[in-house]
Short mmCIF file of N, CA and C in Angstrom, two decimals:
data_model
loop_
_atom_site.label_atom_id
_atom_site.label_comp_id
_atom_site.label_asym_id
_atom_site.label_seq_id
_atom_site.Cartn_x
_atom_site.Cartn_y
_atom_site.Cartn_z
N MET A 261 10.96 -41.13 -25.68
CA MET A 261 10.64 -42.21 -26.80
C MET A 261 11.23 -42.98 -27.22
N HIS A 262 10.69 -43.95 -27.77
CA HIS A 262 11.66 -44.91 -28.61
C HIS A 262 11.91 -44.41 -29.81
N GLY A 263 11.89 -43.79 -30.30
CA GLY A 263 12.40 -43.07 -32.07
C GLY A 263 13.72 -42.87 -31.82
N PRO A 264 13.88 -42.43 -33.51
CA PRO A 264 15.29 -41.48 -33.25
C PRO A 264 15.12 -40.40 -32.18
N PRO A 265 16.56 -39.74 -31.90
CA PRO A 265 16.71 -38.96 -31.22
C PRO A 265 16.15 -38.00 -31.65
N LEU A 266 16.59 -37.59 -32.69
CA LEU A 266 16.03 -36.50 -33.54
C LEU A 266 15.35 -36.06 -33.68
N VAL A 267 14.17 -37.13 -34.11
CA VAL A 267 12.53 -37.17 -34.15
C VAL A 267 11.70 -37.08 -32.45
N GLY A 268 12.85 -37.17 -31.90
CA GLY A 268 12.34 -36.80 -30.26
C GLY A 268 12.35 -34.98 -29.77
N TRP A 269 13.44 -34.79 -30.38
CA TRP A 269 13.78 -33.58 -30.35
C TRP A 269 12.42 -32.36 -30.79
N LEU A 270 12.53 -33.17 -31.94
CA LEU A 270 11.57 -32.20 -32.77
C LEU A 270 10.35 -32.25 -32.34
N LEU A 271 10.12 -33.52 -32.19
CA LEU A 271 8.32 -33.37 -30.76
C LEU A 271 8.46 -32.61 -29.37
N VAL A 272 10.16 -32.64 -29.01
CA VAL A 272 9.40 -31.73 -27.44
C VAL A 272 9.34 -30.46 -27.58
N THR A 273 10.55 -29.78 -28.95
CA THR A 273 10.36 -28.85 -29.09
C THR A 273 8.74 -27.67 -29.38
N LEU A 274 8.02 -29.04 -30.95
CA LEU A 274 6.78 -29.08 -31.28
C LEU A 274 5.77 -28.74 -30.05
N CYS A 275 5.81 -29.61 -29.83
CA CYS A 275 4.38 -29.80 -28.28
C CYS A 275 5.49 -28.60 -27.07
N ALA A 276 6.45 -28.92 -26.69
CA ALA A 276 6.44 -27.64 -25.42
C ALA A 276 6.26 -26.14 -26.25
N LEU A 277 6.16 -25.69 -27.16
CA LEU A 277 6.36 -24.59 -27.58
C LEU A 277 4.53 -24.26 -27.54
N THR A 278 3.87 -25.40 -28.54
CA THR A 278 2.14 -25.37 -28.40
C THR A 278 2.05 -25.16 -26.94
N GLY A 279 2.14 -26.00 -26.24
CA GLY A 279 1.58 -26.56 -24.72
C GLY A 279 2.18 -24.63 -23.84
N ALA A 280 2.79 -24.10 -24.63
CA ALA A 280 3.23 -23.14 -23.90
C ALA A 280 2.06 -22.29 -24.47
N TYR A 281 1.93 -21.56 -25.62
CA TYR A 281 1.17 -20.82 -26.81
C TYR A 281 -0.16 -21.20 -25.39
N CYS A 282 -0.78 -22.08 -25.82
CA CYS A 282 -1.74 -23.16 -24.71
C CYS A 282 -1.75 -21.87 -23.31
N LEU A 283 -0.57 -22.10 -22.96
CA LEU A 283 -0.81 -21.55 -21.69
C LEU A 283 -0.83 -20.23 -21.87
N LEU A 284 -0.24 -18.94 -22.99
CA LEU A 284 -0.64 -17.61 -22.66
C LEU A 284 -1.74 -17.48 -23.06
N ARG A 285 -2.88 -18.03 -23.10
CA ARG A 285 -3.97 -18.23 -23.85
C ARG A 285 -5.20 -18.43 -23.01
N ILE A 286 -4.51 -19.02 -21.45
CA ILE A 286 -5.43 -19.70 -20.89
C ILE A 286 -6.55 -18.36 -20.29
N ARG A 287 -6.45 -17.20 -20.36
CA ARG A 287 -6.74 -16.59 -19.76
C ARG A 287 -8.52 -16.34 -20.72
N GLY A 288 -9.91 -16.17 -19.96
CA GLY A 288 -10.91 -15.96 -20.83
C GLY A 288 -11.90 -16.07 -20.30
N ALA A 289 -12.76 -16.27 -20.90
CA ALA A 289 -14.12 -17.70 -20.83
C ALA A 289 -14.07 -18.52 -20.01
N ALA A 290 -14.78 -19.03 -18.71
CA ALA A 290 -14.62 -20.14 -18.11
C ALA A 290 -14.25 -21.75 -19.10
N GLU A 291 -15.36 -22.18 -20.45
CA GLU A 291 -15.23 -22.75 -21.58
C GLU A 291 -13.83 -22.47 -22.53
N ARG A 292 -14.21 -21.80 -22.70
CA ARG A 292 -12.24 -21.59 -23.46
C ARG A 292 -11.30 -22.33 -22.47
N ARG A 293 -11.42 -21.31 -21.02
CA ARG A 293 -10.16 -21.78 -20.70
C ARG A 293 -9.67 -23.64 -20.23
N ARG A 294 -10.92 -24.51 -20.00
CA ARG A 294 -11.08 -25.49 -19.92
C ARG A 294 -10.27 -26.05 -20.99
N ALA A 295 -10.58 -25.78 -22.29
CA ALA A 295 -10.28 -26.40 -23.35
C ALA A 295 -8.56 -25.58 -23.77
N THR A 296 -8.25 -24.70 -23.44
CA THR A 296 -6.90 -24.11 -23.73
C THR A 296 -6.30 -25.10 -22.58
N GLY A 297 -6.54 -25.36 -21.68
CA GLY A 297 -6.14 -25.75 -20.39
C GLY A 297 -5.45 -27.21 -20.91
N ALA A 298 -6.80 -27.55 -21.30
CA ALA A 298 -6.79 -29.30 -22.08
C ALA A 298 -5.72 -29.54 -22.33
N ASP A 299 -5.47 -28.44 -23.37
CA ASP A 299 -4.47 -28.03 -24.93
C ASP A 299 -2.95 -28.01 -24.27
N ALA A 300 -3.07 -26.90 -23.45
CA ALA A 300 -2.04 -26.61 -22.47
C ALA A 300 -1.16 -28.31 -21.93
N LEU A 301 -1.74 -28.88 -21.10
CA LEU A 301 -1.38 -30.00 -20.56
C LEU A 301 -1.17 -31.52 -21.49
N MET A 302 -1.80 -31.22 -22.59
CA MET A 302 -1.47 -32.27 -23.48
C MET A 302 -0.22 -32.01 -24.10
N GLY A 303 0.23 -30.62 -24.77
CA GLY A 303 1.30 -30.34 -25.72
C GLY A 303 2.19 -30.40 -24.16
N LEU A 304 2.07 -29.95 -23.32
CA LEU A 304 3.15 -30.30 -22.27
C LEU A 304 3.67 -31.48 -21.78
N GLY A 305 2.68 -32.17 -21.66
CA GLY A 305 2.47 -33.84 -21.56
C GLY A 305 3.98 -34.50 -22.74
N MET A 306 3.57 -34.32 -23.98
CA MET A 306 3.49 -34.95 -24.92
C MET A 306 5.00 -34.59 -24.67
N ALA A 307 5.20 -33.17 -24.81
CA ALA A 307 6.85 -32.72 -24.51
C ALA A 307 7.58 -33.69 -23.39
N VAL A 308 7.26 -33.42 -22.24
CA VAL A 308 7.63 -34.59 -21.29
C VAL A 308 8.06 -36.26 -22.12
N MET A 309 6.74 -36.82 -22.47
CA MET A 309 7.14 -37.72 -23.00
C MET A 309 7.43 -38.45 -23.94
N ALA A 310 8.09 -36.92 -24.86
CA ALA A 310 9.10 -37.35 -26.28
C ALA A 310 10.45 -36.91 -25.98
N VAL A 311 10.76 -36.54 -25.04
CA VAL A 311 11.88 -36.02 -24.44
C VAL A 311 12.57 -37.79 -24.96
N PRO A 312 13.95 -37.88 -25.59
CA PRO A 312 14.15 -39.28 -25.90
C PRO A 312 14.94 -40.05 -24.91
N SER A 313 14.96 -41.40 -24.36
CA SER A 313 15.18 -41.61 -23.01
C SER A 313 16.93 -41.45 -22.54
N ALA A 314 17.57 -41.54 -24.30
CA ALA A 314 18.72 -41.45 -23.57
C ALA A 314 19.30 -40.62 -22.72
N VAL A 315 18.55 -39.13 -22.82
CA VAL A 315 18.62 -38.32 -22.12
C VAL A 315 18.32 -38.67 -20.83
N LEU A 316 16.41 -39.26 -20.92
CA LEU A 316 16.27 -38.77 -19.45
C LEU A 316 15.24 -40.51 -19.59
N ASP A 317 15.17 -40.97 -18.75
CA ASP A 317 15.06 -42.64 -18.63
C ASP A 317 13.44 -42.77 -17.84
N GLN A 318 12.56 -42.65 -18.55
CA GLN A 318 11.86 -41.74 -17.58
C GLN A 318 10.62 -43.07 -16.57
N ARG A 319 11.23 -44.49 -17.02
CA ARG A 319 11.04 -45.80 -15.91
C ARG A 319 12.05 -45.92 -14.75
N PRO A 320 11.47 -46.26 -13.98
CA PRO A 320 10.04 -46.89 -13.56
C PRO A 320 8.71 -45.12 -12.97
N TRP A 321 9.28 -44.14 -13.15
CA TRP A 321 8.82 -42.81 -12.69
C TRP A 321 7.67 -42.26 -13.55
N GLY A 322 8.17 -42.58 -14.75
CA GLY A 322 7.06 -42.18 -15.86
C GLY A 322 5.67 -42.69 -16.51
N PRO A 323 5.81 -43.75 -16.71
CA PRO A 323 4.41 -44.13 -17.26
C PRO A 323 3.38 -43.93 -16.07
N PRO A 324 4.02 -44.80 -15.11
CA PRO A 324 2.65 -44.69 -13.62
C PRO A 324 1.91 -43.28 -13.80
N LEU A 325 3.17 -42.38 -13.29
CA LEU A 325 2.71 -40.71 -13.54
C LEU A 325 1.96 -40.04 -14.66
N PHE A 326 1.86 -40.64 -16.06
CA PHE A 326 1.62 -40.32 -17.10
C PHE A 326 0.17 -41.02 -16.98
N GLY A 327 0.16 -42.09 -16.29
CA GLY A 327 -1.06 -42.99 -16.52
C GLY A 327 -2.33 -42.01 -16.01
N VAL A 328 -1.82 -41.80 -14.44
CA VAL A 328 -2.31 -41.34 -13.34
C VAL A 328 -2.73 -39.70 -14.22
N VAL A 329 -2.07 -38.98 -14.68
CA VAL A 329 -2.29 -37.73 -15.14
C VAL A 329 -3.66 -38.14 -16.07
N PHE A 330 -3.65 -38.42 -17.11
CA PHE A 330 -3.95 -38.47 -18.10
C PHE A 330 -5.26 -38.76 -18.31
N GLY A 331 -5.16 -40.15 -17.25
CA GLY A 331 -6.40 -40.53 -16.91
C GLY A 331 -7.56 -39.78 -16.73
N ALA A 332 -6.66 -39.37 -15.89
CA ALA A 332 -7.67 -38.49 -14.54
C ALA A 332 -8.40 -37.18 -16.20
N ALA A 333 -7.19 -36.33 -16.39
CA ALA A 333 -7.62 -35.38 -17.41
C ALA A 333 -8.66 -36.13 -18.66
N GLY A 334 -7.98 -37.77 -18.46
CA GLY A 334 -9.44 -37.93 -20.21
C GLY A 334 -10.38 -38.48 -19.59
N LEU A 335 -10.83 -38.46 -18.13
CA LEU A 335 -12.36 -38.81 -17.43
C LEU A 335 -13.07 -37.48 -17.31
N ARG A 336 -11.81 -36.43 -16.62
CA ARG A 336 -12.64 -34.62 -16.21
C ARG A 336 -12.85 -34.38 -18.12
N ALA A 337 -12.78 -34.99 -19.23
CA ALA A 337 -13.19 -34.57 -20.78
C ALA A 337 -14.21 -35.65 -20.92
N LEU A 338 -14.50 -36.59 -20.60
CA LEU A 338 -15.52 -37.30 -21.02
C LEU A 338 -17.00 -36.72 -19.81
N LEU A 339 -16.57 -36.18 -18.97
CA LEU A 339 -17.52 -35.83 -18.03
C LEU A 339 -18.21 -34.09 -18.14
N LEU A 340 -16.64 -33.91 -18.79
CA LEU A 340 -17.52 -31.90 -19.42
C LEU A 340 -17.75 -32.17 -20.75
N SER A 341 -18.02 -33.38 -21.10
CA SER A 341 -18.54 -32.86 -22.90
C SER A 341 -20.27 -33.50 -22.52
N ARG A 342 -20.44 -34.14 -21.19
CA ARG A 342 -21.73 -34.11 -21.10
C ARG A 342 -22.96 -32.76 -21.34
N GLY A 343 -23.41 -32.87 -22.38
CA GLY A 343 -24.08 -31.57 -22.12
C GLY A 343 -23.86 -30.55 -22.65
N THR A 344 -22.49 -30.61 -23.43
CA THR A 344 -21.93 -29.09 -22.98
C THR A 344 -21.81 -28.40 -25.12
N THR A 345 -21.26 -27.25 -25.47
CA THR A 345 -21.64 -27.32 -26.17
C THR A 345 -20.20 -27.49 -27.55
N ALA A 346 -19.36 -27.98 -26.47
CA ALA A 346 -18.04 -28.16 -27.29
C ALA A 346 -17.82 -29.89 -26.71
N GLN A 347 -18.50 -30.35 -26.80
CA GLN A 347 -18.84 -31.97 -27.21
C GLN A 347 -17.72 -33.21 -27.74
N ALA A 348 -17.74 -31.86 -29.08
CA ALA A 348 -16.52 -32.98 -30.15
C ALA A 348 -15.34 -32.51 -29.29
N HIS A 349 -14.85 -31.23 -28.86
CA HIS A 349 -13.41 -30.83 -28.35
C HIS A 349 -13.34 -31.52 -27.45
N HIS A 350 -14.29 -31.49 -26.62
CA HIS A 350 -14.46 -32.71 -25.17
C HIS A 350 -13.76 -33.91 -25.29
N LEU A 351 -14.09 -34.33 -26.43
CA LEU A 351 -14.21 -36.04 -26.87
C LEU A 351 -12.84 -36.22 -27.04
N HIS A 352 -12.58 -35.58 -27.86
CA HIS A 352 -11.29 -35.28 -28.05
C HIS A 352 -10.23 -34.84 -27.95
N HIS A 353 -10.40 -34.80 -26.58
CA HIS A 353 -9.47 -34.46 -25.71
C HIS A 353 -9.64 -35.79 -25.43
N ALA A 354 -10.60 -36.27 -24.95
CA ALA A 354 -11.07 -37.83 -23.68
C ALA A 354 -9.70 -39.00 -24.66
N VAL A 355 -10.28 -38.58 -26.38
CA VAL A 355 -9.33 -39.49 -26.80
C VAL A 355 -7.82 -39.15 -26.74
N GLY A 356 -7.50 -38.34 -26.97
CA GLY A 356 -6.27 -38.27 -26.83
C GLY A 356 -5.16 -38.35 -25.60
N ALA A 357 -5.83 -38.25 -24.27
CA ALA A 357 -5.33 -38.72 -22.99
C ALA A 357 -5.72 -40.40 -22.91
N PHE A 358 -6.46 -40.56 -23.20
CA PHE A 358 -6.52 -41.84 -23.24
C PHE A 358 -4.96 -42.87 -24.15
N ALA A 359 -5.16 -41.68 -24.97
CA ALA A 359 -3.67 -42.29 -26.09
C ALA A 359 -2.53 -41.93 -25.65
N MET A 360 -2.69 -41.10 -24.61
CA MET A 360 -1.38 -40.88 -24.28
C MET A 360 -0.83 -41.39 -22.75
N VAL A 361 -2.10 -42.64 -22.49
CA VAL A 361 -2.13 -43.01 -21.35
C VAL A 361 -1.59 -44.63 -21.84
N TYR A 362 -2.39 -44.76 -23.07
CA TYR A 362 -1.76 -45.93 -23.92
C TYR A 362 -0.18 -46.26 -24.57
N MET A 363 0.09 -45.22 -24.72
CA MET A 363 1.39 -44.86 -24.87
C MET A 363 2.40 -45.15 -23.89
N ALA A 364 2.20 -44.45 -23.03
CA ALA A 364 2.47 -44.65 -21.02
C ALA A 364 2.71 -46.36 -21.01
N LEU A 365 1.25 -47.17 -20.73
CA LEU A 365 1.70 -48.21 -20.75
C LEU A 365 2.48 -48.85 -21.70
N SER A 366 2.35 -48.48 -22.59
CA SER A 366 3.21 -49.01 -23.59
C SER A 366 5.24 -49.07 -23.08
N MET A 367 4.90 -48.01 -22.72
CA MET A 367 6.00 -48.23 -21.95
C MET A 367 7.01 -48.76 -20.50
N THR A 368 5.50 -49.35 -20.19
CA THR A 368 6.19 -50.36 -18.80
C THR A 368 6.28 -51.09 -20.13
N GLY A 369 5.70 -52.16 -20.96
CA GLY A 369 6.34 -53.37 -21.49
C GLY A 369 7.88 -53.43 -21.91
N GLY A 370 8.37 -52.44 -22.49
CA GLY A 370 9.50 -52.96 -23.35
C GLY A 370 9.60 -52.00 -23.25
N GLY A 371 11.55 -51.51 -23.43
CA GLY A 371 12.01 -50.25 -24.75
C GLY A 371 10.89 -50.14 -25.86
N GLY A 372 12.07 -49.92 -26.91
CA GLY A 372 11.70 -49.34 -27.72
C GLY A 372 12.62 -49.35 -28.70
N GLY A 373 13.02 -49.31 -29.64
CA GLY A 373 13.69 -48.94 -30.89
C GLY A 373 14.48 -49.49 -30.83
N GLY A 374 15.63 -48.52 -30.24
CA GLY A 374 17.39 -48.89 -30.12
C GLY A 374 17.66 -49.47 -28.56
N HIS A 375 16.85 -49.86 -27.61
CA HIS A 375 16.85 -49.84 -25.95
C HIS A 375 17.77 -51.77 -26.24
N THR A 376 18.73 -52.28 -25.50
CA THR A 376 19.04 -53.41 -25.01
C THR A 376 18.57 -53.35 -24.02
N GLY A 377 18.35 -54.57 -23.36
CA GLY A 377 17.83 -54.38 -21.73
C GLY A 377 19.31 -56.05 -21.30
N HIS A 378 19.14 -56.12 -19.88
CA HIS A 378 20.14 -56.92 -19.35
C HIS A 378 20.60 -58.41 -20.31
N GLY A 379 21.75 -58.29 -20.82
CA GLY A 379 22.33 -59.12 -21.65
C GLY A 379 22.30 -59.21 -23.36
N GLY A 380 21.74 -57.81 -23.46
CA GLY A 380 22.01 -57.35 -24.95
C GLY A 380 20.94 -57.16 -25.81
N ALA A 381 19.91 -58.12 -25.17
CA ALA A 381 18.21 -58.97 -25.95
C ALA A 381 17.64 -57.12 -26.48
N ALA A 382 17.30 -57.47 -27.58
CA ALA A 382 16.38 -55.69 -27.91
C ALA A 382 14.60 -56.03 -27.28
N HIS A 383 14.59 -54.91 -26.42
CA HIS A 383 13.02 -55.05 -25.49
C HIS A 383 11.92 -54.88 -27.09
N VAL A 384 10.92 -55.81 -27.14
CA VAL A 384 10.25 -55.51 -28.20
C VAL A 384 8.76 -54.48 -27.46
N PRO A 385 8.80 -53.29 -28.62
CA PRO A 385 7.70 -52.44 -28.24
C PRO A 385 5.83 -52.91 -27.70
N ALA A 386 5.21 -52.73 -26.53
CA ALA A 386 4.96 -53.20 -26.16
C ALA A 386 3.02 -52.91 -26.66
N GLY A 387 3.35 -51.75 -27.84
CA GLY A 387 2.00 -51.32 -28.46
C GLY A 387 0.94 -52.78 -29.04
N THR A 388 -0.08 -52.56 -28.75
CA THR A 388 -1.52 -53.47 -29.31
C THR A 388 -1.02 -52.84 -30.20
N PRO A 389 -0.69 -53.83 -32.27
CA PRO A 389 -1.29 -53.37 -33.14
C PRO A 389 -1.76 -52.69 -34.30
N LEU A 390 -3.23 -53.41 -33.09
CA LEU A 390 -4.93 -53.40 -33.56
C LEU A 390 -5.38 -51.44 -33.34
N LEU A 391 -4.69 -51.84 -31.77
CA LEU A 391 -5.01 -50.27 -31.02
C LEU A 391 -4.06 -49.14 -31.40
N THR A 392 -2.93 -49.17 -31.69
CA THR A 392 -2.49 -48.15 -32.21
C THR A 392 -2.65 -47.71 -33.64
N GLY A 393 -3.00 -48.72 -34.59
CA GLY A 393 -3.70 -48.28 -35.66
C GLY A 393 -4.48 -47.54 -36.10
N LEU A 394 -5.78 -47.75 -35.01
CA LEU A 394 -7.61 -47.01 -34.43
C LEU A 394 -6.98 -46.13 -34.39
N LEU A 395 -5.73 -45.90 -33.50
CA LEU A 395 -5.60 -44.48 -33.34
C LEU A 395 -4.39 -43.36 -33.77
N MET A 396 -4.09 -44.14 -35.08
CA MET A 396 -3.93 -43.94 -35.99
C MET A 396 -4.73 -43.09 -36.88
N VAL A 397 -5.56 -43.83 -37.37
CA VAL A 397 -6.95 -43.66 -38.38
C VAL A 397 -7.10 -42.41 -37.66
N TYR A 398 -7.49 -42.44 -36.22
CA TYR A 398 -8.17 -41.59 -35.68
C TYR A 398 -7.50 -39.87 -35.73
N PHE A 399 -6.18 -39.73 -35.19
CA PHE A 399 -5.73 -38.84 -35.23
C PHE A 399 -4.86 -38.03 -36.61
N ALA A 400 -4.60 -39.44 -37.59
CA ALA A 400 -5.06 -39.06 -38.93
C ALA A 400 -6.39 -38.03 -39.85
N VAL A 401 -7.08 -38.75 -39.53
CA VAL A 401 -8.75 -37.94 -40.28
C VAL A 401 -8.82 -36.78 -39.23
N TYR A 402 -8.45 -36.18 -38.01
CA TYR A 402 -8.42 -35.22 -37.53
C TYR A 402 -6.81 -34.20 -37.94
N VAL A 403 -5.77 -34.80 -38.23
CA VAL A 403 -4.63 -34.20 -38.83
C VAL A 403 -6.00 -33.22 -40.24
N VAL A 404 -6.60 -34.43 -40.83
CA VAL A 404 -7.01 -33.67 -42.43
C VAL A 404 -8.28 -32.66 -42.31
N ARG A 405 -8.72 -33.23 -41.40
CA ARG A 405 -9.46 -31.82 -41.12
C ARG A 405 -9.51 -30.20 -40.65
N THR A 406 -8.50 -30.54 -39.68
CA THR A 406 -8.13 -29.62 -38.83
C THR A 406 -7.31 -28.51 -40.24
N MET A 407 -6.47 -29.19 -41.04
CA MET A 407 -6.15 -28.73 -41.98
C MET A 407 -7.36 -28.19 -43.37
N ALA A 408 -8.54 -28.70 -43.27
CA ALA A 408 -9.27 -28.66 -44.47
C ALA A 408 -9.69 -26.78 -43.60
N HIS A 409 -10.10 -26.90 -41.87
CA HIS A 409 -10.93 -26.23 -41.77
C HIS A 409 -10.12 -24.73 -41.48
N LEU A 410 -8.66 -25.25 -41.39
CA LEU A 410 -7.49 -24.23 -41.42
C LEU A 410 -6.57 -23.19 -42.83
N VAL A 411 -6.61 -24.14 -44.17
CA VAL A 411 -6.93 -23.23 -44.99
C VAL A 411 -8.10 -23.75 -45.59
N PRO A 412 -8.90 -23.41 -46.19
CA PRO A 412 -10.03 -23.70 -47.16
C PRO A 412 -9.70 -23.30 -48.61
N ALA A 413 -10.26 -24.65 -48.83
CA ALA A 413 -10.15 -24.91 -50.57
C ALA A 413 -10.46 -23.79 -51.69
N VAL A 414 -11.38 -23.03 -50.94
CA VAL A 414 -11.53 -22.15 -51.81
C VAL A 414 -10.59 -21.19 -51.67
N ALA A 415 -10.29 -20.89 -50.53
CA ALA A 415 -8.85 -19.75 -50.34
C ALA A 415 -7.97 -20.46 -51.19
N ILE A 416 -7.45 -21.50 -51.44
CA ILE A 416 -6.46 -21.59 -52.19
C ILE A 416 -6.70 -21.59 -53.78
N ALA A 417 -7.63 -22.08 -54.29
CA ALA A 417 -7.92 -22.02 -55.55
C ALA A 417 -8.18 -20.58 -55.85
N ALA A 418 -8.23 -19.70 -55.33
CA ALA A 418 -8.64 -17.90 -55.13
C ALA A 418 -7.14 -17.71 -55.22
N GLY A 419 -5.81 -18.37 -55.02
CA GLY A 419 -4.72 -17.70 -54.49
C GLY A 419 -4.79 -16.93 -53.52
N GLU A 420 -5.39 -16.15 -52.83
CA GLU A 420 -5.56 -16.37 -51.56
C GLU A 420 -5.70 -17.40 -50.18
N LEU A 421 -4.40 -17.01 -49.09
CA LEU A 421 -3.72 -17.34 -48.10
C LEU A 421 -4.70 -16.30 -46.84
N PRO A 422 -5.23 -16.41 -46.12
CA PRO A 422 -5.98 -15.78 -45.50
C PRO A 422 -4.57 -15.72 -44.00
N ILE A 423 -4.92 -14.49 -43.51
CA ILE A 423 -3.45 -13.93 -42.38
C ILE A 423 -4.28 -14.66 -40.93
N PRO A 424 -3.56 -16.10 -40.56
CA PRO A 424 -3.98 -16.50 -39.29
C PRO A 424 -4.75 -15.37 -37.92
N GLY A 425 -5.30 -15.54 -37.65
CA GLY A 425 -6.03 -15.06 -35.91
C GLY A 425 -5.86 -15.84 -35.31
N ARG A 426 -6.53 -15.00 -34.42
CA ARG A 426 -6.37 -15.88 -33.05
C ARG A 426 -6.57 -17.92 -33.39
N ALA A 427 -8.16 -17.37 -33.63
CA ALA A 427 -8.92 -19.32 -33.78
C ALA A 427 -8.01 -20.43 -34.76
N GLU A 428 -7.23 -19.12 -35.71
CA GLU A 428 -6.44 -19.82 -36.62
C GLU A 428 -5.11 -20.33 -36.18
N LEU A 429 -4.58 -19.70 -35.10
CA LEU A 429 -3.32 -20.53 -34.25
C LEU A 429 -4.17 -21.18 -33.31
N THR A 430 -5.32 -21.36 -33.34
CA THR A 430 -5.21 -22.00 -31.84
C THR A 430 -5.51 -23.45 -32.69
N ASN A 431 -6.45 -23.13 -33.85
CA ASN A 431 -6.44 -24.65 -34.35
C ASN A 431 -4.76 -25.47 -35.06
N ALA A 432 -4.00 -24.51 -34.84
CA ALA A 432 -2.69 -24.72 -35.60
C ALA A 432 -2.00 -25.17 -34.58
N CYS A 433 -2.03 -25.06 -33.25
CA CYS A 433 -1.99 -25.71 -32.22
C CYS A 433 -1.96 -26.91 -32.17
N ARG A 434 -3.78 -27.10 -32.51
CA ARG A 434 -4.41 -28.55 -32.09
C ARG A 434 -3.83 -29.09 -33.31
N LEU A 435 -3.36 -28.89 -34.55
CA LEU A 435 -3.24 -29.56 -35.74
C LEU A 435 -1.38 -29.62 -35.50
N SER A 436 -0.83 -29.54 -34.85
CA SER A 436 0.37 -29.69 -34.49
C SER A 436 0.50 -30.68 -33.75
N MET A 437 -0.50 -30.90 -32.44
CA MET A 437 -0.45 -32.17 -31.40
C MET A 437 -1.08 -33.31 -32.10
N GLY A 438 -2.06 -32.95 -33.39
CA GLY A 438 -2.47 -34.16 -34.11
C GLY A 438 -1.19 -34.68 -34.79
N ILE A 439 -0.89 -34.19 -35.54
CA ILE A 439 0.78 -34.42 -36.51
C ILE A 439 1.59 -34.47 -35.18
N GLY A 440 2.25 -34.53 -33.76
CA GLY A 440 3.02 -35.37 -32.69
C GLY A 440 2.35 -36.49 -32.21
N MET A 441 0.92 -36.36 -31.93
CA MET A 441 1.07 -37.78 -31.78
C MET A 441 0.94 -38.44 -32.38
N LEU A 442 0.04 -38.83 -33.42
CA LEU A 442 0.73 -39.36 -35.24
C LEU A 442 2.11 -40.02 -34.59
N ALA A 443 3.03 -39.15 -34.63
CA ALA A 443 4.83 -39.32 -34.95
C ALA A 443 5.08 -40.17 -33.52
N MET A 444 4.50 -39.59 -32.46
CA MET A 444 4.87 -40.52 -31.16
C MET A 444 3.90 -42.31 -31.29
N LEU A 445 2.96 -42.12 -31.43
CA LEU A 445 2.46 -43.16 -32.16
C LEU A 445 2.64 -44.21 -32.76
N LEU A 446 3.34 -43.72 -34.34
CA LEU A 446 4.40 -44.62 -35.04
C LEU A 446 5.99 -45.60 -34.17
N THR A 447 6.29 -44.38 -33.25
CA THR A 447 7.26 -45.07 -32.79
C THR A 447 6.89 -46.20 -31.55
N LEU A 448 5.82 -46.92 -31.89
CA LEU A 448 5.31 -47.70 -30.67
C LEU A 448 5.68 -49.25 -31.56
#
């Protein structure tokens, strides 16, 4: 991760807990199992990618590994989105997986933030500002929509906060991964 180490460790914790929760939920119907497995892969992959580079320098093995794993996950999500009832969710997984591929590719083009190369010159982040901005807008809208579904405005206006159930915890995990994705894109 290119940002401050504290942000990296917070993201590692958030994403690892989210991925672990999804792994615990993987039992059940086939459609839910696929979606939950994709959530677990995304959460755990984000946790590994967010480890500060001072602790674990993921170059040269990290970017190709992340590219292959998340490229395959994105293609799988696109294939699963055809003709299923959870088409929007599979498409979201495809966008998330391809965003992970994009971030992995940006790791190959240079470090970021405080990294210095041979001769002491700082590396330039490799992300494309337009694509990074589009992904940030997508995940910002996703976070706001998920938050609106998680805590309905009617309940807030009435002064009641609903007790979260399994569906709400799943949405909270997806919300935390969306926030994590935003934070990771900010460090490009």
